[in-house]
Amino acid sequence: MATSLAAMNLGTMALRSLKLLSRPSHILSNKLQMQMQHSIPPLTRKISMDARSVASQLSSSGLLKTQGLIGGKWRDAYDGKTIKVYNPATGESVADVACMGGRETNDAISSAYDAFKSWSKFTAAERSKFLRKWYDLLMAHKEELAQLMTLEQGKPLKESMGEVNYGAGFIEFASEEAKRIYGDIIPAPLSDRRLFVLKQPVGVVGAITPWNFPLAMITRKVGPALACGCTVVVKPSELTPLTALAAAELSIQAGIPAGVVNVVMGNAPDIGDALLASPQVRKITFTGSTAVGKKLMAGSAETVKKVSLELGGNAPCIVFDDADLDVAIKGTIAAKFRNSGQTCVCANRILVQEGIYEKFANALLDAVQNMKVGDGFSEGVVQGPLINDAAVKKVESLVHDATSKGAKVILGGKRHSLGFSFYEPTVISDVDSEMLISREEAFGPVAPLLRFKTEEDAIRIANDTNAGLGSYVFTNSIQRSWRVAEALEYGLVGVNEGVISTEVAPFGGFKQSGLGREGSKYGMDEYLEIKYVCLGNMNKD
């Protein structure tokens, strides 16, 4: 659920005016900042001091970077401009990072292009060793990276630790798969010919990533790109650049040559224009909203770049009468509320068969009301804040639309008493397919319950969307699980399981949820060109 370019999801993240990529809208007005500072309760003041302590420790460790990485050197913007990164749990500034644009991006592209000439000539075994060293360093600094992620993104520290494992896993998998990029020998139609198929790196890759998974959305792209012999220019979200910069620092420590990994952030439209306009950039890989994905496709047409797009979702979670209730509740909670509902594969619609509807709703209510909300550094917290106030307003508008059309809030339904961008874990019953919350990604901790009668009804309702990324099915019938999994128009289907993402399986969507796949051996192909070689006159001396 990806991550998704500040507000780029990013299947989720509301994009405002866009030349190609949107600017962040997270900077609070001075008046609002003053109001918040004067209204911070004692608990929040304590949390704030803890966050400052974490930031100080990270700075001392050398992992709190605020400059862009171009050609192996840390650089400020040419004009010296910076943008602030905020802690969404407190509204306080964490750091000022370089605000770069087209000029710096062109420098990064040139650097990546020059580095490609040598990096692509490294043997697969050599590239594998570099990636393995990077993986080892990511895991060695797991705690610091997790703290940094919680600081700038807000997710609970336990979830951040899990993301480091997940994100590092893409680097480990790529290091292993680098040595398995095989070509083919094709039986020739004529005896004097030999036909070969080679796989070669596509070239410089522009990787645009969201804020909801600040590490994993980068490693899922950069790992296979480097393994195949490509070089990269990474554009992280302005909301969460610090994790990306820390990961880049560790790539340097791993010995990956200068220019192979570059990171620029700041003026999103200018950076996007530079990546799309350059003929030296041969591929764009993006995780974010369908709207931005379409613009990137159009922009890539000018230079006929390869594109892989992981776009917005509208995941159905289908619970049949014959489901194991405990398994269904556990899976639904994981699929819906992980990362405060801010994933592209979050259960956006929970379809429950009428025979189990009331029982399921009551069990879900019991489970959700026990979820602890708070700052991600606090003990026992399972839900942190949303990324910013705009995200909260979107959730509020969807809940208001649903209730105005007959839905009932049976739990939550409003901003949390903690303030800032915290929102209560929410369950809404009597939702139908015409409500906006069934048509749009909520990207928040809201579980809408829809009732259905038959298996055919569930499939029809689930497929009634332009999206087709993640989906979930809960049933004890093996026959039904096969039928429904095959009928769902989605790239990912979880059967009796709410967390299905892994580096060893392909991740991607149908319909307007994207193109291509990430992760697994299938994700490697996205960074390769296929070359056919015909050797003739082989029977002559």
Coordinates of C-alpha atoms in Angstrom, one line a residue:
M1 CA 0.0 0.0 0.0
A2 CA 2.7 3.2 -2.4
T3 CA 4.5 5.3 -1.9
S4 CA 2.9 7.7 -3.0
L5 CA 6.2 14.7 -5.0
A6 CA 5.5 15.9 -1.8
A7 CA 2.1 15.1 -1.6
M8 CA 2.4 12.6 -4.3
N9 CA 0.7 9.6 -3.6
L10 CA 0.4 8.8 -4.2
G11 CA -2.7 7.2 -4.7
T12 CA -3.9 9.1 -1.9
M13 CA -2.2 12.2 -1.5
A14 CA -4.1 15.0 -2.7
L15 CA -2.2 16.7 -5.5
R16 CA -3.0 20.3 -6.1
S17 CA -1.9 22.3 -9.1
L18 CA 0.5 20.4 -11.1
K19 CA 2.7 21.2 -13.9
L20 CA 3.9 17.6 -13.6
L21 CA 4.5 17.0 -10.0
S22 CA 2.9 18.8 -7.0
R23 CA 4.5 21.0 -4.5
P24 CA 4.0 20.2 -0.8
S25 CA 1.3 21.9 1.1
H26 CA 2.4 21.0 4.6
I27 CA 3.9 24.3 5.8
L28 CA 1.7 25.7 8.4
S29 CA 0.7 29.3 8.6
N30 CA 2.5 31.4 11.2
K31 CA -0.8 32.0 13.0
L32 CA -1.6 28.3 13.1
Q33 CA 1.8 27.5 14.4
M34 CA 1.5 30.0 17.2
Q35 CA -1.9 28.6 18.1
M36 CA -0.5 25.1 18.3
Q37 CA 2.5 26.2 20.3
H38 CA 0.2 27.8 22.9
S39 CA -2.2 24.8 23.0
I40 CA 0.3 22.0 23.3
P41 CA -0.7 19.9 26.3
P42 CA 1.9 18.6 28.8
L43 CA 2.1 15.2 27.2
T44 CA 2.8 16.6 23.8
R45 CA 5.5 18.8 25.3
K46 CA 7.2 15.7 26.7
I47 CA 6.9 13.9 23.4
S48 CA 8.3 17.0 21.6
M49 CA 11.4 16.9 23.8
D50 CA 11.9 13.2 23.1
A51 CA 11.7 13.9 19.4
R52 CA 14.3 16.6 19.7
S53 CA 16.6 14.2 21.6
V54 CA 16.2 11.6 18.8
A55 CA 17.0 14.2 16.1
S56 CA 20.1 15.3 18.1
Q57 CA 21.3 11.7 18.3
L58 CA 20.7 11.0 14.6
S59 CA 22.7 14.1 13.8
S60 CA 25.6 12.9 15.9
S61 CA 25.5 9.5 14.1
G62 CA 26.0 11.2 10.7
L63 CA 22.7 9.9 9.3
L64 CA 20.7 13.2 9.5
K65 CA 21.6 14.6 6.2
T66 CA 20.0 17.8 4.8
Q67 CA 21.8 18.3 1.5
G68 CA 21.2 16.5 -1.9
L69 CA 23.6 13.9 -3.1
I70 CA 25.0 14.5 -6.6
G71 CA 28.0 12.7 -8.0
G72 CA 29.0 11.4 -4.6
K73 CA 29.1 14.8 -3.0
W74 CA 26.6 16.4 -0.5
R75 CA 25.4 19.7 -2.0
D76 CA 23.2 22.6 -1.2
A77 CA 20.8 24.2 -3.7
Y78 CA 22.5 26.7 -6.0
D79 CA 20.4 29.5 -4.7
G80 CA 20.8 28.3 -1.0
K81 CA 17.0 27.8 -0.6
T82 CA 15.7 25.3 1.9
I83 CA 12.4 23.7 2.9
K84 CA 11.3 22.5 6.3
V85 CA 10.6 18.9 7.3
Y86 CA 8.0 18.6 10.0
N87 CA 7.2 16.0 12.7
P88 CA 3.5 15.3 12.0
A89 CA 3.0 14.3 15.6
T90 CA 4.0 17.6 17.0
G91 CA 3.9 20.1 14.1
E92 CA 7.5 21.0 14.9
S93 CA 10.3 21.4 12.4
V94 CA 12.8 18.6 12.3
A95 CA 15.3 19.9 9.8
D96 CA 15.8 22.3 6.9
V97 CA 16.8 20.5 3.7
A98 CA 18.1 21.8 0.4
C99 CA 15.3 22.9 -2.0
M100 CA 16.7 21.9 -5.4
G101 CA 15.3 22.3 -8.8
G102 CA 16.0 21.7 -12.5
R103 CA 19.6 22.9 -12.5
E104 CA 20.6 20.5 -9.7
T105 CA 18.6 17.7 -11.3
N106 CA 20.4 18.1 -14.6
D107 CA 23.7 17.9 -12.6
A108 CA 22.5 14.7 -11.0
I109 CA 21.4 13.3 -14.4
S110 CA 24.9 14.0 -15.9
S111 CA 26.5 12.4 -12.9
A112 CA 24.4 9.3 -13.2
Y113 CA 25.0 9.2 -17.0
D114 CA 28.7 9.3 -16.6
A115 CA 28.6 6.7 -13.8
F116 CA 26.5 4.4 -15.9
K117 CA 29.3 4.0 -18.4
S118 CA 31.4 2.2 -15.8
W119 CA 28.8 0.8 -13.4
S120 CA 27.1 -1.1 -16.3
K121 CA 30.5 -2.8 -17.0
F122 CA 30.9 -4.1 -13.5
T123 CA 30.3 -7.9 -13.4
A124 CA 27.1 -9.1 -11.8
A125 CA 29.1 -10.6 -9.0
E126 CA 30.7 -7.2 -8.3
R127 CA 27.4 -5.3 -8.2
S128 CA 26.0 -8.0 -6.0
K129 CA 28.8 -7.5 -3.4
F130 CA 28.2 -3.8 -3.3
L131 CA 24.5 -4.3 -2.8
R132 CA 25.1 -6.9 -0.1
K133 CA 27.3 -4.4 1.8
W134 CA 24.6 -1.8 1.5
Y135 CA 22.0 -4.2 2.9
D136 CA 24.3 -5.1 5.8
L137 CA 24.7 -1.4 6.7
L138 CA 20.9 -0.8 6.5
M139 CA 20.4 -3.6 9.0
A140 CA 23.3 -2.5 11.2
H141 CA 21.6 1.0 11.4
K142 CA 18.1 -0.4 11.7
E143 CA 17.2 1.4 14.9
E144 CA 18.5 4.8 13.7
L145 CA 16.7 4.5 10.4
A146 CA 13.5 3.6 12.2
Q147 CA 13.7 6.5 14.5
L148 CA 14.3 8.9 11.6
M149 CA 11.3 7.5 9.8
T150 CA 9.0 7.9 12.8
L151 CA 10.3 11.4 13.3
E152 CA 9.5 12.6 9.8
Q153 CA 6.6 10.3 8.8
G154 CA 4.8 9.6 12.1
K155 CA 4.3 5.8 12.0
P156 CA 4.8 3.9 15.2
L157 CA 8.4 2.9 15.9
K158 CA 7.6 -0.8 15.7
E159 CA 6.1 -0.3 12.2
S160 CA 9.2 1.8 11.2
M161 CA 11.4 -1.1 12.3
G162 CA 9.3 -3.4 10.2
E163 CA 9.8 -1.1 7.2
V164 CA 13.5 -1.1 7.6
N165 CA 13.4 -5.0 7.4
Y166 CA 11.1 -4.8 4.4
G167 CA 13.0 -2.1 2.6
A168 CA 16.4 -3.7 3.2
G169 CA 15.0 -6.9 2.0
F170 CA 14.7 -5.4 -1.5
I171 CA 18.4 -4.6 -1.5
E172 CA 19.3 -8.1 -0.3
F173 CA 17.0 -9.8 -2.9
A174 CA 18.5 -7.6 -5.7
S175 CA 22.0 -8.5 -4.6
E176 CA 21.2 -12.1 -5.0
E177 CA 19.2 -11.7 -8.2
A178 CA 21.9 -9.7 -9.9
K179 CA 23.7 -12.9 -10.6
R180 CA 20.6 -14.5 -12.2
I181 CA 19.9 -12.2 -15.1
Y182 CA 20.0 -14.8 -17.9
G183 CA 19.8 -14.5 -21.6
D184 CA 18.7 -17.2 -24.1
I185 CA 20.0 -19.2 -27.1
I186 CA 17.2 -19.6 -29.6
P187 CA 17.2 -22.6 -32.0
A188 CA 17.9 -21.1 -35.4
P189 CA 15.7 -21.8 -38.5
L190 CA 18.9 -22.0 -40.7
S191 CA 21.9 -24.2 -39.9
D192 CA 24.5 -21.4 -40.5
R193 CA 23.0 -19.0 -37.9
R194 CA 23.1 -18.7 -34.2
L195 CA 20.5 -16.6 -32.4
F196 CA 21.1 -15.0 -29.0
V197 CA 19.1 -12.9 -26.6
L198 CA 21.0 -10.6 -24.3
K199 CA 19.6 -8.6 -21.3
Q200 CA 21.3 -5.2 -20.8
P201 CA 20.6 -2.3 -18.4
V202 CA 18.2 0.3 -19.6
G203 CA 20.4 3.2 -18.4
V204 CA 19.8 6.2 -16.1
V205 CA 16.6 5.8 -14.1
G206 CA 14.5 8.6 -12.5
A207 CA 12.9 7.2 -9.4
I208 CA 10.1 9.3 -7.9
T209 CA 8.9 8.1 -4.5
P210 CA 6.1 8.9 -1.9
W211 CA 6.1 9.8 1.8
N212 CA 4.2 6.8 3.2
F213 CA 7.1 4.3 3.0
P214 CA 10.2 6.6 2.9
L215 CA 12.7 3.7 2.7
A216 CA 10.9 0.8 1.1
M217 CA 9.6 2.7 -1.9
I218 CA 13.1 3.8 -2.7
T219 CA 14.9 0.4 -2.2
R220 CA 12.2 -1.4 -4.1
K221 CA 13.3 0.7 -7.2
V222 CA 16.9 1.4 -6.6
G223 CA 17.9 -2.2 -5.6
P224 CA 16.9 -3.9 -8.9
A225 CA 18.1 -0.9 -10.9
L226 CA 21.6 -1.1 -9.5
A227 CA 21.6 -4.9 -9.7
C228 CA 20.8 -4.7 -13.4
G229 CA 23.6 -2.1 -14.0
C230 CA 21.5 1.1 -14.1
T231 CA 22.3 4.3 -12.2
V232 CA 19.6 6.4 -10.5
V233 CA 18.4 9.9 -9.7
V234 CA 16.0 9.6 -6.7
K235 CA 13.3 12.2 -6.1
P236 CA 11.9 11.5 -2.6
S237 CA 8.9 13.3 -1.2
E238 CA 9.6 16.7 0.4
L239 CA 7.6 15.6 3.3
T240 CA 10.0 12.7 4.1
P241 CA 13.4 13.2 2.5
L242 CA 15.5 12.5 5.6
T243 CA 15.1 8.7 5.4
A244 CA 16.1 8.7 1.7
L245 CA 19.2 10.8 2.4
A246 CA 20.2 8.5 5.3
A247 CA 19.9 5.5 3.0
A248 CA 22.0 7.3 0.4
E249 CA 24.7 8.0 3.0
L250 CA 24.8 4.3 3.7
S251 CA 25.2 3.5 0.0
I252 CA 28.3 5.6 0.0
Q253 CA 29.6 3.8 3.1
A254 CA 29.0 0.6 1.2
G255 CA 31.4 1.7 -1.4
I256 CA 28.9 2.1 -4.3
P257 CA 30.7 4.4 -6.7
A258 CA 30.0 8.1 -6.9
G259 CA 27.2 9.0 -9.3
V260 CA 25.5 5.6 -9.2
V261 CA 23.0 6.9 -6.5
N262 CA 21.9 10.5 -6.6
V263 CA 19.2 12.2 -4.5
V264 CA 17.5 15.6 -5.3
M265 CA 14.5 17.1 -3.6
G266 CA 12.7 20.4 -3.5
N267 CA 10.9 22.1 -6.4
A268 CA 8.9 19.1 -7.6
P269 CA 7.7 20.5 -10.9
D270 CA 11.2 21.6 -11.9
I271 CA 12.7 18.3 -10.9
G272 CA 10.0 16.4 -12.7
D273 CA 10.5 18.5 -15.9
A274 CA 14.2 17.9 -15.9
L275 CA 13.9 14.1 -15.5
L276 CA 11.3 13.9 -18.3
A277 CA 13.0 16.2 -20.7
S278 CA 16.4 14.6 -20.5
P279 CA 17.2 12.0 -23.2
Q280 CA 19.8 10.6 -20.9
V281 CA 17.1 9.4 -18.5
R282 CA 15.8 6.2 -20.1
K283 CA 13.3 5.1 -17.6
I284 CA 10.9 6.7 -15.0
T285 CA 9.7 4.6 -12.1
F286 CA 7.0 6.2 -9.9
T287 CA 4.9 5.3 -7.0
G288 CA 2.0 7.7 -6.5
S289 CA -1.4 8.8 -7.7
T290 CA -3.1 7.8 -10.9
A291 CA -3.4 11.4 -11.9
V292 CA 0.3 12.1 -11.7
G293 CA 1.1 8.7 -13.2
K294 CA -0.8 9.8 -16.3
K295 CA 1.1 13.0 -16.6
L296 CA 4.4 11.2 -16.2
M297 CA 3.3 8.8 -19.0
A298 CA 2.5 11.7 -21.2
G299 CA 5.8 13.5 -20.4
S300 CA 7.8 10.4 -21.0
A301 CA 6.4 10.1 -24.5
E302 CA 8.5 13.0 -25.8
T303 CA 11.7 10.9 -25.4
V304 CA 10.0 7.5 -25.4
K305 CA 11.2 6.5 -22.0
K306 CA 10.3 3.2 -20.3
V307 CA 7.9 3.7 -17.5
S308 CA 6.8 1.6 -14.5
L309 CA 4.0 3.0 -12.4
E310 CA 2.5 1.9 -9.1
L311 CA -0.5 4.0 -8.8
G312 CA -3.6 4.5 -6.6
G313 CA -5.8 1.8 -5.3
N314 CA -9.3 1.1 -4.0
A315 CA -8.8 -2.2 -2.3
P316 CA -11.8 -4.4 -1.5
C317 CA -11.7 -6.6 1.6
I318 CA -14.3 -9.3 1.1
V319 CA -15.5 -11.3 4.1
F320 CA -17.7 -14.3 3.4
D321 CA -20.1 -16.0 5.7
D322 CA -17.9 -19.0 6.0
A323 CA -14.8 -17.0 7.0
D324 CA -13.0 -17.7 10.3
L325 CA -14.1 -14.6 12.2
D326 CA -10.9 -14.3 14.2
V327 CA -8.7 -14.6 11.1
A328 CA -10.9 -12.1 9.2
I329 CA -10.8 -9.5 12.0
K330 CA -7.0 -9.8 12.4
G331 CA -6.5 -9.6 8.7
T332 CA -8.8 -6.7 8.2
I333 CA -7.2 -4.7 11.0
A334 CA -3.8 -5.3 9.4
A335 CA -5.0 -4.4 5.9
K336 CA -6.9 -1.3 7.0
F337 CA -5.1 0.4 9.9
R338 CA -1.4 -0.3 9.1
N339 CA 0.4 3.1 8.8
S340 CA -2.8 4.8 9.9
G341 CA -4.5 3.6 6.7
Q342 CA -1.9 5.4 4.6
T343 CA -0.9 2.7 2.2
C344 CA -1.9 2.1 -1.5
V345 CA -3.0 -1.4 -0.6
C346 CA -5.1 -0.5 2.4
A347 CA -8.5 -2.1 2.6
N348 CA -10.5 0.9 1.3
R349 CA -13.9 -1.0 1.2
I350 CA -14.8 -3.8 3.6
L351 CA -17.5 -6.0 2.0
V352 CA -19.2 -8.3 4.4
Q353 CA -21.7 -11.0 3.5
E354 CA -25.1 -10.3 5.1
G355 CA -25.1 -13.5 7.2
I356 CA -22.1 -12.4 9.2
Y357 CA -22.4 -8.7 8.9
E358 CA -23.6 -7.8 12.4
K359 CA -21.2 -10.3 14.1
F360 CA -18.3 -9.0 12.1
A361 CA -19.1 -5.3 12.7
N362 CA -19.3 -5.9 16.5
A363 CA -16.0 -7.9 16.5
L364 CA -14.3 -5.2 14.5
L365 CA -15.6 -2.5 16.8
D366 CA -14.2 -4.3 19.8
A367 CA -10.8 -4.7 18.2
V368 CA -10.5 -1.1 16.8
Q369 CA -11.6 0.7 20.0
N370 CA -8.6 -0.9 21.8
M371 CA -6.1 0.6 19.4
K372 CA -3.7 3.0 21.1
V373 CA -3.2 6.3 19.3
G374 CA -0.3 8.6 19.9
D375 CA 3.2 9.7 19.0
G376 CA 5.1 6.9 17.3
F377 CA 7.8 7.0 20.0
S378 CA 5.4 6.2 22.8
E379 CA 5.1 2.7 24.2
G380 CA 2.3 0.6 22.9
V381 CA 1.1 3.0 20.2
V382 CA -0.3 1.3 17.1
Q383 CA -1.6 4.3 15.2
G384 CA 0.3 7.5 14.7
P385 CA -0.8 10.8 13.1
L386 CA -1.7 11.3 9.5
I387 CA 1.0 13.0 7.4
N388 CA -0.5 16.5 7.6
D389 CA -3.7 18.6 8.1
A390 CA -4.6 18.2 4.4
A391 CA -4.8 14.5 4.9
V392 CA -7.1 14.9 7.9
K393 CA -9.4 17.2 6.0
K394 CA -9.7 14.7 3.2
V395 CA -10.8 12.0 5.6
E396 CA -13.2 14.4 7.3
S397 CA -14.8 15.2 3.9
L398 CA -15.3 11.6 3.0
V399 CA -16.8 10.7 6.4
H400 CA -19.1 13.7 6.1
D401 CA -20.2 12.7 2.6
A402 CA -21.0 9.1 3.8
T403 CA -23.0 10.2 6.9
S404 CA -24.9 12.7 4.9
K405 CA -26.0 9.9 2.6
G406 CA -27.1 7.5 5.3
A407 CA -24.0 5.8 6.6
K408 CA -23.6 5.6 10.4
V409 CA -20.4 6.2 12.4
I410 CA -20.3 3.5 15.0
L411 CA -16.8 4.4 16.3
G412 CA -14.6 7.4 16.0
G413 CA -15.4 9.8 13.1
K414 CA -13.5 12.9 14.2
R415 CA -10.1 14.4 14.9
H416 CA -8.4 12.9 17.9
S417 CA -8.1 14.8 21.1
L418 CA -4.3 14.7 20.7
G419 CA -4.7 17.4 18.1
F420 CA -2.4 18.2 15.1
S421 CA -3.0 15.6 12.4
F422 CA -4.2 12.7 14.6
Y423 CA -7.6 11.2 13.6
E424 CA -9.6 8.6 15.6
P425 CA -9.7 5.0 14.4
T426 CA -13.1 4.9 12.8
V427 CA -15.7 2.3 11.7
I428 CA -18.7 3.3 9.5
S429 CA -21.6 1.0 8.8
D430 CA -24.3 1.0 6.1
V431 CA -22.0 2.3 3.4
D432 CA -22.9 1.8 -0.2
S433 CA -21.0 2.0 -3.5
E434 CA -22.3 5.4 -4.4
M435 CA -20.7 7.2 -1.5
L436 CA -17.3 9.0 -2.1
I437 CA -15.6 6.9 0.5
S438 CA -16.3 3.8 -1.7
R439 CA -15.0 5.6 -4.9
E440 CA -11.9 7.4 -3.6
E441 CA -8.9 6.3 -1.5
A442 CA -9.5 7.5 2.0
F443 CA -5.8 7.1 3.0
G444 CA -6.8 7.3 6.6
P445 CA -7.9 5.1 9.6
V446 CA -11.5 4.7 8.4
A447 CA -13.1 1.3 7.9
P448 CA -16.3 1.5 5.8
L449 CA -18.5 -1.6 6.0
L450 CA -20.6 -2.5 2.9
R451 CA -23.1 -5.4 2.9
F452 CA -23.5 -7.9 0.1
K453 CA -25.6 -11.0 -0.6
T454 CA -23.9 -13.4 -3.0
E455 CA -20.4 -14.2 -4.3
E456 CA -21.4 -12.7 -7.6
D457 CA -22.5 -9.5 -5.9
A458 CA -19.1 -9.3 -4.0
I459 CA -17.1 -9.7 -7.2
R460 CA -19.2 -7.1 -9.1
I461 CA -18.9 -4.5 -6.3
A462 CA -15.2 -5.2 -5.8
N463 CA -14.4 -4.8 -9.5
D464 CA -16.6 -1.6 -10.0
T465 CA -13.6 0.8 -9.9
N466 CA -10.9 2.0 -12.2
A467 CA -8.3 0.9 -9.7
G468 CA -6.9 -2.6 -9.4
L469 CA -4.0 -2.8 -7.0
G470 CA -4.6 -4.8 -3.8
S471 CA -7.5 -6.9 -2.7
Y472 CA -8.3 -9.3 0.2
V473 CA -10.6 -12.3 0.6
F474 CA -11.6 -14.2 3.7
T475 CA -13.2 -17.6 3.3
N476 CA -12.7 -21.2 4.5
S477 CA -13.7 -22.6 1.1
I478 CA -10.8 -23.5 -1.1
Q479 CA -13.0 -23.6 -4.2
R480 CA -14.4 -20.1 -3.4
S481 CA -10.9 -18.7 -2.8
W482 CA -9.8 -19.8 -6.2
R483 CA -12.9 -18.6 -8.0
V484 CA -12.9 -15.2 -6.4
A485 CA -9.1 -14.7 -6.6
E486 CA -9.3 -15.4 -10.4
A487 CA -12.3 -13.2 -10.9
L488 CA -10.9 -10.1 -9.0
E489 CA -9.4 -7.5 -11.4
Y490 CA -6.5 -6.8 -9.1
G491 CA -2.7 -7.3 -9.3
L492 CA -2.5 -8.6 -5.7
V493 CA -4.9 -10.8 -3.9
G494 CA -4.5 -11.8 -0.2
V495 CA -6.6 -14.9 0.8
N496 CA -7.1 -15.1 4.6
E497 CA -4.2 -12.7 5.0
G498 CA -4.0 -8.9 5.5
V499 CA -0.3 -8.3 4.9
I500 CA 0.9 -9.7 1.6
S501 CA 3.7 -7.4 0.4
T502 CA 7.2 -9.0 0.2
E503 CA 10.3 -8.5 -1.8
V504 CA 10.1 -12.0 -3.3
A505 CA 6.6 -11.5 -4.9
P506 CA 5.6 -9.2 -7.8
F507 CA 3.8 -5.9 -6.7
G508 CA 1.7 -3.9 -9.1
G509 CA -1.8 -3.2 -10.4
F510 CA -4.3 -3.8 -13.1
K511 CA -6.3 -1.1 -14.9
Q512 CA -5.5 2.5 -13.8
S513 CA -3.4 1.2 -10.8
G514 CA -0.3 1.1 -12.9
L515 CA 2.1 -0.6 -15.3
G516 CA 4.8 -3.1 -14.6
R517 CA 5.8 -4.9 -11.4
E518 CA 8.2 -4.3 -8.6
G519 CA 9.9 -6.9 -6.4
S520 CA 10.6 -10.5 -7.3
K521 CA 12.4 -11.7 -10.4
Y522 CA 9.6 -10.0 -12.5
G523 CA 10.6 -6.6 -11.1
M524 CA 14.1 -7.0 -12.4
D525 CA 12.9 -7.1 -16.0
E526 CA 11.6 -3.5 -15.6
Y527 CA 15.3 -2.2 -15.7
L528 CA 16.5 -4.3 -18.6
E529 CA 16.5 -4.0 -22.4
I530 CA 16.3 -7.2 -24.5
K531 CA 18.7 -7.4 -27.4
Y532 CA 18.6 -10.0 -30.1
V533 CA 21.9 -10.9 -31.8
C534 CA 22.0 -13.0 -35.0
L535 CA 25.3 -14.5 -36.0
G536 CA 25.3 -15.5 -39.7
N537 CA 27.6 -17.6 -42.0
M538 CA 28.6 -19.8 -39.1
N539 CA 29.4 -22.8 -41.4
K540 CA 32.2 -21.0 -43.2
D541 CA 35.8 -21.2 -42.3

